[in-house]
Backbone as numpy.savetxt, mean C-alpha at the origin, in Angstrom:
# Nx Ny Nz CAx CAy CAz Cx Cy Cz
16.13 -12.83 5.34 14.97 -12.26 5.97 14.21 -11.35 5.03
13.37 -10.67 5.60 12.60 -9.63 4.53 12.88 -8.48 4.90
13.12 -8.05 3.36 14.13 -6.94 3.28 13.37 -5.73 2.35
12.47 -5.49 2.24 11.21 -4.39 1.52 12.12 -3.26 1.64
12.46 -3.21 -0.04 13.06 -1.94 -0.43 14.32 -1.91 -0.24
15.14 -2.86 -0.35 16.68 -2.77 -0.21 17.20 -2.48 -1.74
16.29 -1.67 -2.89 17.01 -1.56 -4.23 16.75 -0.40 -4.94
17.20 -0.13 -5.84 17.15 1.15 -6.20 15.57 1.09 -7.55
15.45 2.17 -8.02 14.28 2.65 -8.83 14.99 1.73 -10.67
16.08 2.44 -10.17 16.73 1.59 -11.62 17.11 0.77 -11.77
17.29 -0.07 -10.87 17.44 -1.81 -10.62 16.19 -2.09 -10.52
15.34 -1.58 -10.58 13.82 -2.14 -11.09 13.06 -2.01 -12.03
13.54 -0.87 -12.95 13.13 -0.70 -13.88 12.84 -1.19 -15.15
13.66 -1.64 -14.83 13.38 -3.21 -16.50 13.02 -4.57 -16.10
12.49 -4.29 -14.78 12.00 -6.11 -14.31 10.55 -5.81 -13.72
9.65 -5.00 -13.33 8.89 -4.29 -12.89 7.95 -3.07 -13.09
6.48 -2.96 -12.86 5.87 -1.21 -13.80 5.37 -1.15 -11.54
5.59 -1.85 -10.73 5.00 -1.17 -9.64 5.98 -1.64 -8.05
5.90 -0.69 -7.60 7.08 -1.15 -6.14 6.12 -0.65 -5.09
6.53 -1.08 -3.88 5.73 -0.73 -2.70 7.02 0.21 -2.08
6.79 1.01 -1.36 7.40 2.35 -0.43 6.63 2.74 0.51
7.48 3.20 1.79 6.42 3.62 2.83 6.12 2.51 3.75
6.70 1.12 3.63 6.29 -0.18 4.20 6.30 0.20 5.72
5.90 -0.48 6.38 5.88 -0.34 8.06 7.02 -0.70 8.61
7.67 -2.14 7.87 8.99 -2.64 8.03 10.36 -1.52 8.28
10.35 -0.85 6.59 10.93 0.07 6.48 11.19 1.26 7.33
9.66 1.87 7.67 9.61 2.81 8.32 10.41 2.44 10.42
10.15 1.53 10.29 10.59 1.02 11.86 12.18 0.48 11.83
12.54 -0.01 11.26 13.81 -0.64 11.10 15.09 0.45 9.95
14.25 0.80 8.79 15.33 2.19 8.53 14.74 3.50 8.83
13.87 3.44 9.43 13.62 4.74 9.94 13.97 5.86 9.22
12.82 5.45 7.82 12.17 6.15 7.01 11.35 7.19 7.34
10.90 8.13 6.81 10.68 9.67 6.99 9.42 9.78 5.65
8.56 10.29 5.95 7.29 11.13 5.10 8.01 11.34 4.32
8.72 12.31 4.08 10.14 12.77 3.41 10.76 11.67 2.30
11.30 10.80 2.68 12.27 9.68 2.11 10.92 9.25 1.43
9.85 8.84 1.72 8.98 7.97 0.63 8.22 8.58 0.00
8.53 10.31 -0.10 7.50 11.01 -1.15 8.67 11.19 -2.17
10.15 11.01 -1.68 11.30 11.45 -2.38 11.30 10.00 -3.33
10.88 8.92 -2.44 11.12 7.81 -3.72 10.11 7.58 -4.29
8.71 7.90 -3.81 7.59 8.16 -5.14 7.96 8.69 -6.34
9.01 9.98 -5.89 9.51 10.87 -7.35 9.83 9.98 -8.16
11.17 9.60 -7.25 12.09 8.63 -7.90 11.49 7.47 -8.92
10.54 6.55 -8.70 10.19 5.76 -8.87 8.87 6.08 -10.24
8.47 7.21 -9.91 7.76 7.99 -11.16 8.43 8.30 -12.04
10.06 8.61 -12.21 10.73 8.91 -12.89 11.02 7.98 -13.83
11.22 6.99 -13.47 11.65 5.67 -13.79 10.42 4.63 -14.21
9.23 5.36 -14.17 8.13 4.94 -15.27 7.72 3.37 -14.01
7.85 3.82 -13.25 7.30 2.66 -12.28 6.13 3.33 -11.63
5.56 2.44 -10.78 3.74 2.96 -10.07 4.46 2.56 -9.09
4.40 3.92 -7.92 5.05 3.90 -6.45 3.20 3.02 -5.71
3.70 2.05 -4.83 2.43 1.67 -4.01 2.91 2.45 -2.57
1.85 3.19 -2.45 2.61 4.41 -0.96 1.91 3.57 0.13
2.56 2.63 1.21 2.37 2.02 2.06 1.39 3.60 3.43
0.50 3.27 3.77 -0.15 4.24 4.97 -0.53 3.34 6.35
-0.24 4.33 7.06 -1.43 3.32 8.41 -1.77 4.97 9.17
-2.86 5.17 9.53 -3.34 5.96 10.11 -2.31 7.13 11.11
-1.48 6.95 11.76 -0.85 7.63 12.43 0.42 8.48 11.83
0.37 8.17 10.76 1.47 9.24 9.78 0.79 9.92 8.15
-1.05 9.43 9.07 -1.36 9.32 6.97 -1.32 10.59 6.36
-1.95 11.94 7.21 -2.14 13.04 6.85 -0.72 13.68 6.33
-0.08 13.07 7.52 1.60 13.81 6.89 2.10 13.53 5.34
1.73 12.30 5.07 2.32 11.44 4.88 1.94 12.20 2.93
0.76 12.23 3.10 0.17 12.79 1.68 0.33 14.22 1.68
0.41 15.11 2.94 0.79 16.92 2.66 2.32 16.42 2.08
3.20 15.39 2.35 4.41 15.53 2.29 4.54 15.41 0.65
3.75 14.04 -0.46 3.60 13.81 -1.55 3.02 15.26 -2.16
2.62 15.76 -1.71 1.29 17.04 -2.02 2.53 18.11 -2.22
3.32 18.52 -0.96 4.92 19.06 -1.21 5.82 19.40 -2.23
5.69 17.80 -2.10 7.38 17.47 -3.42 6.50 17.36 -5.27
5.60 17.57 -4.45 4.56 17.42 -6.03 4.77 16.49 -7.16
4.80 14.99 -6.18 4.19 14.46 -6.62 2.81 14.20 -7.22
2.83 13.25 -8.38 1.42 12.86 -9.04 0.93 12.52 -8.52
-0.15 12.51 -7.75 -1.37 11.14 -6.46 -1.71 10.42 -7.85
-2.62 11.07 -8.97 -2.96 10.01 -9.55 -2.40 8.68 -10.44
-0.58 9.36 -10.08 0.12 8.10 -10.43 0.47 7.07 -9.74
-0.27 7.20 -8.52 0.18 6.23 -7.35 -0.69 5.62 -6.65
-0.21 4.51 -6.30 -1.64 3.59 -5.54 -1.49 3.68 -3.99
-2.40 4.16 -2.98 -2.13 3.92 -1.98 -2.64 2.56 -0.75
-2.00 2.33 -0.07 -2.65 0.49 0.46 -2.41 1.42 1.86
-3.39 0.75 2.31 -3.86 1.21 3.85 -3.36 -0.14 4.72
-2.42 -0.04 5.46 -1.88 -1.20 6.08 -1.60 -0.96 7.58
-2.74 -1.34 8.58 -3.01 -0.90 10.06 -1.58 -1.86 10.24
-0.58 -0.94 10.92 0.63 -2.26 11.78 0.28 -3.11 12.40
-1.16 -3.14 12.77 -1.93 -4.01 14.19 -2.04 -4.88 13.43
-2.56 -5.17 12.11 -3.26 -6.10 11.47 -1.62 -7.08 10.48
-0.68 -6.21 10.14 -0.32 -7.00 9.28 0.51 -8.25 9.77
0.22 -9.32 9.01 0.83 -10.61 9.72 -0.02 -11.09 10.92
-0.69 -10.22 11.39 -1.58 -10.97 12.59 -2.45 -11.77 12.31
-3.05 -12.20 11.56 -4.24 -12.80 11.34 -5.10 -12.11 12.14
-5.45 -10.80 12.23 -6.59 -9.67 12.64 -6.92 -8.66 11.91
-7.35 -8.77 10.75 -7.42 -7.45 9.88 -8.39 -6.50 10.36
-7.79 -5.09 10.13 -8.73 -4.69 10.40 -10.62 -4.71 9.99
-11.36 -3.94 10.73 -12.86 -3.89 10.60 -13.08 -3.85 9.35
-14.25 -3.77 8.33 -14.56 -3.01 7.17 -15.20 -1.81 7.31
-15.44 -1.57 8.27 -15.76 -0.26 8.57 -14.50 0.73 9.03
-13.70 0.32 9.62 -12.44 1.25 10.16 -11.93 1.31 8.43
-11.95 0.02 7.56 -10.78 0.29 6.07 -12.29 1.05 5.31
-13.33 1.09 5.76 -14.18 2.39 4.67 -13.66 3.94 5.16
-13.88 3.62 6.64 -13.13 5.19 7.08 -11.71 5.77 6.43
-11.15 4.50 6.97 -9.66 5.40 6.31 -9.78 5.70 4.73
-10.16 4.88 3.72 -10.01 4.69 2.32 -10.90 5.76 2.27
-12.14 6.92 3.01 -12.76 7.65 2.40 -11.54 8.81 2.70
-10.91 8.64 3.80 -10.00 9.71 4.32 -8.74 10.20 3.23
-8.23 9.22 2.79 -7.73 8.66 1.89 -8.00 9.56 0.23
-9.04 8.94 -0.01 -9.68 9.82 -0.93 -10.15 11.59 -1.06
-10.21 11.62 0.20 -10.66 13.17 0.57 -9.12 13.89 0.57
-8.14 13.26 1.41 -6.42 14.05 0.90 -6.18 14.15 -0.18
-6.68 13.18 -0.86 -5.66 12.99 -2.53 -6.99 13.70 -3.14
-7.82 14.17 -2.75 -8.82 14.94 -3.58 -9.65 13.69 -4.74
-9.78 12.56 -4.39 -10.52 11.61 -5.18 -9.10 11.03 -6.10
-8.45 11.42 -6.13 -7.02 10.98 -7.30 -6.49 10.01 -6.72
-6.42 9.29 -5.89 -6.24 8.10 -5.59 -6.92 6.61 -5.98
-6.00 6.03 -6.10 -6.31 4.17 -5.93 -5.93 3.54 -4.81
-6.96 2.87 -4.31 -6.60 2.18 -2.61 -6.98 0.82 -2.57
-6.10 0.33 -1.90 -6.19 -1.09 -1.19 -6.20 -1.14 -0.09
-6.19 -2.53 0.19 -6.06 -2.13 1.39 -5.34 -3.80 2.04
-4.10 -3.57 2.76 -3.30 -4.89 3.08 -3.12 -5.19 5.05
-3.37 -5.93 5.49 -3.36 -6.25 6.85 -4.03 -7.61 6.88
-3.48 -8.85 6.93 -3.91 -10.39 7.21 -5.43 -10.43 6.10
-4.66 -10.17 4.83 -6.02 -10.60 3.80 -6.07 -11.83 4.01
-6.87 -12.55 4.27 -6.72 -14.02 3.48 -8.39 -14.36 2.57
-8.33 -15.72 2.06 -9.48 -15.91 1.08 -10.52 -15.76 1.77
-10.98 -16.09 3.52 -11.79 -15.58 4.38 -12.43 -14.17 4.56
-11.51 -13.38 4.40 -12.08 -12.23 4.96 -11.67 -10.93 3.27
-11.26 -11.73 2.43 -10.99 -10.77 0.97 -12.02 -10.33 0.57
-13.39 -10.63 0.73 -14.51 -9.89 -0.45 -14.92 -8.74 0.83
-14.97 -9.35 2.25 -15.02 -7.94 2.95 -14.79 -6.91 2.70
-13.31 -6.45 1.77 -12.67 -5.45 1.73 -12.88 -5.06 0.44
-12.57 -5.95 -0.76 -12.46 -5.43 -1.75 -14.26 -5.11 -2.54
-15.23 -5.15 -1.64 -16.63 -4.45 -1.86 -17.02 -3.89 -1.37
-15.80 -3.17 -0.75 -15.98 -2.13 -0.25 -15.79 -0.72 -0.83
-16.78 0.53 -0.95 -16.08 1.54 -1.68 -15.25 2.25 -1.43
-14.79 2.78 -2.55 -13.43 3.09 -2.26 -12.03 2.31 -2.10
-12.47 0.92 -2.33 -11.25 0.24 -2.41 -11.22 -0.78 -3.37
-10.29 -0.53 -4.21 -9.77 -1.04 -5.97 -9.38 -2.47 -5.72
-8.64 -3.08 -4.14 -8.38 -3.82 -4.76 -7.46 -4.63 -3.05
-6.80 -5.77 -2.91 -6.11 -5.49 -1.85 -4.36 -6.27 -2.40
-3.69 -5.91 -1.21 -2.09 -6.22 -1.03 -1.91 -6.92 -0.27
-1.54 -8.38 -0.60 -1.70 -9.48 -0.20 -0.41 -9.83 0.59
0.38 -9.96 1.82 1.78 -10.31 2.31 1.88 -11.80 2.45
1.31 -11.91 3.61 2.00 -13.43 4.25 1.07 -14.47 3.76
-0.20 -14.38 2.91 -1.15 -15.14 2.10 -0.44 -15.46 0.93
0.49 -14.54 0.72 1.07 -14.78 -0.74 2.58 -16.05 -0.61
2.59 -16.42 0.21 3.71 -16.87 0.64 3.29 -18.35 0.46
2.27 -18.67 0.53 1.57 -20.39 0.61 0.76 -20.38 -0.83
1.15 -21.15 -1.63 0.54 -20.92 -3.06 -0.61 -21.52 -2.75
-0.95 -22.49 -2.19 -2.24 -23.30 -1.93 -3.50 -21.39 -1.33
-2.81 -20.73 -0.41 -3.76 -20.26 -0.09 -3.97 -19.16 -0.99
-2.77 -18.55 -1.72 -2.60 -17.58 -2.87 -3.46 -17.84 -3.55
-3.63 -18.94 -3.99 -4.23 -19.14 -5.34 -5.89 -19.60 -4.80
-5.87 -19.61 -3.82 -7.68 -19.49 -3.29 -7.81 -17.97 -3.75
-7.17 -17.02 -2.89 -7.47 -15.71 -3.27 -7.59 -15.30 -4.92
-6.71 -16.04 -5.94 -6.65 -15.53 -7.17 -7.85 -15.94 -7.48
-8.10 -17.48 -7.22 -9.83 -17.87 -7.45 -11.15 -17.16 -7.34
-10.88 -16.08 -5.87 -12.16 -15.88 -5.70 -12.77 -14.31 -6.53
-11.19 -13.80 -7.42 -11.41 -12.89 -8.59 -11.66 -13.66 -9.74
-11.51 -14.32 -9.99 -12.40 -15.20 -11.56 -13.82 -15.19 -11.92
């Protein structure tokens, strides 16, 4: 099954420069803590990797006072805006709800952020998001899983 984040910082370190933390998966099933994924941002900064800090609106503010805390780097880290409503649904969110959050986003981390933004991208609805400001780029899940449709998306960056 899918198992996001079952490994350590140093079992990734020589196969990998970026990991995702903070996943929704994670947070619901190990019942992960603001706490635990600003602790493995450290971790994962330590170890010369780029933490991707998984957000969805209802933990986001915490979520960055908590990185802000343990003092962590923001500008070493990418954050992906991932509504639980949207991911896997084939419903992404609005482009207007992912401009709101990604400005919100930007205004915590004081502009030192990089954002994406991940919830049912597919090659349909990808330039929505990624021309949007404030957002670098997106995090692709269950699109990435069908190379036929993957590789539409890699197409429509060429």
């Amino acid at each position: 099954g899918k198992h996001t984040g079952d490994i350590t910082a140093q079992m990734l370190s020589e196969l990998t420069t970026h990991c995702l933390i903070g996943h929704s998966e994670r947070r619901s099933f190990n019942k992960e803590t603001s706490q635990d994924v600003a602790q493995q941002a450290k971790l994962l900064l330590e170890d010369n990797i780029i933490p991707i800090v998984c957000v969805d609106t209802p933990y986001l503010d915490e979520q960055i006072k908590e990185l802000f805390r343990q003092e962590v780097t923001l500008n070493r880290c990418i954050f992906a805006y991932e509504p639980v409503s949207a991911i896997g649904s084939g419903q992404p969110e609005s482009p207007e709800g992912v401009k709101k959050v990604a400005a919100k986003i930007a205004l915590l981390t004081n502009e030192d952020a990089t954002i994406l933004y991940g919830g049912s991208v597919s090659p349909e609805n990808v330039l929505n998001f990624t021309n949007l400001p404030g957002i670098s780029g997106v995090l692709v899940g269950t699109s990435s899983l069908e190379p036929t449709t993957f590789n539409k998306l890699i197409e429509l960056f060429k």
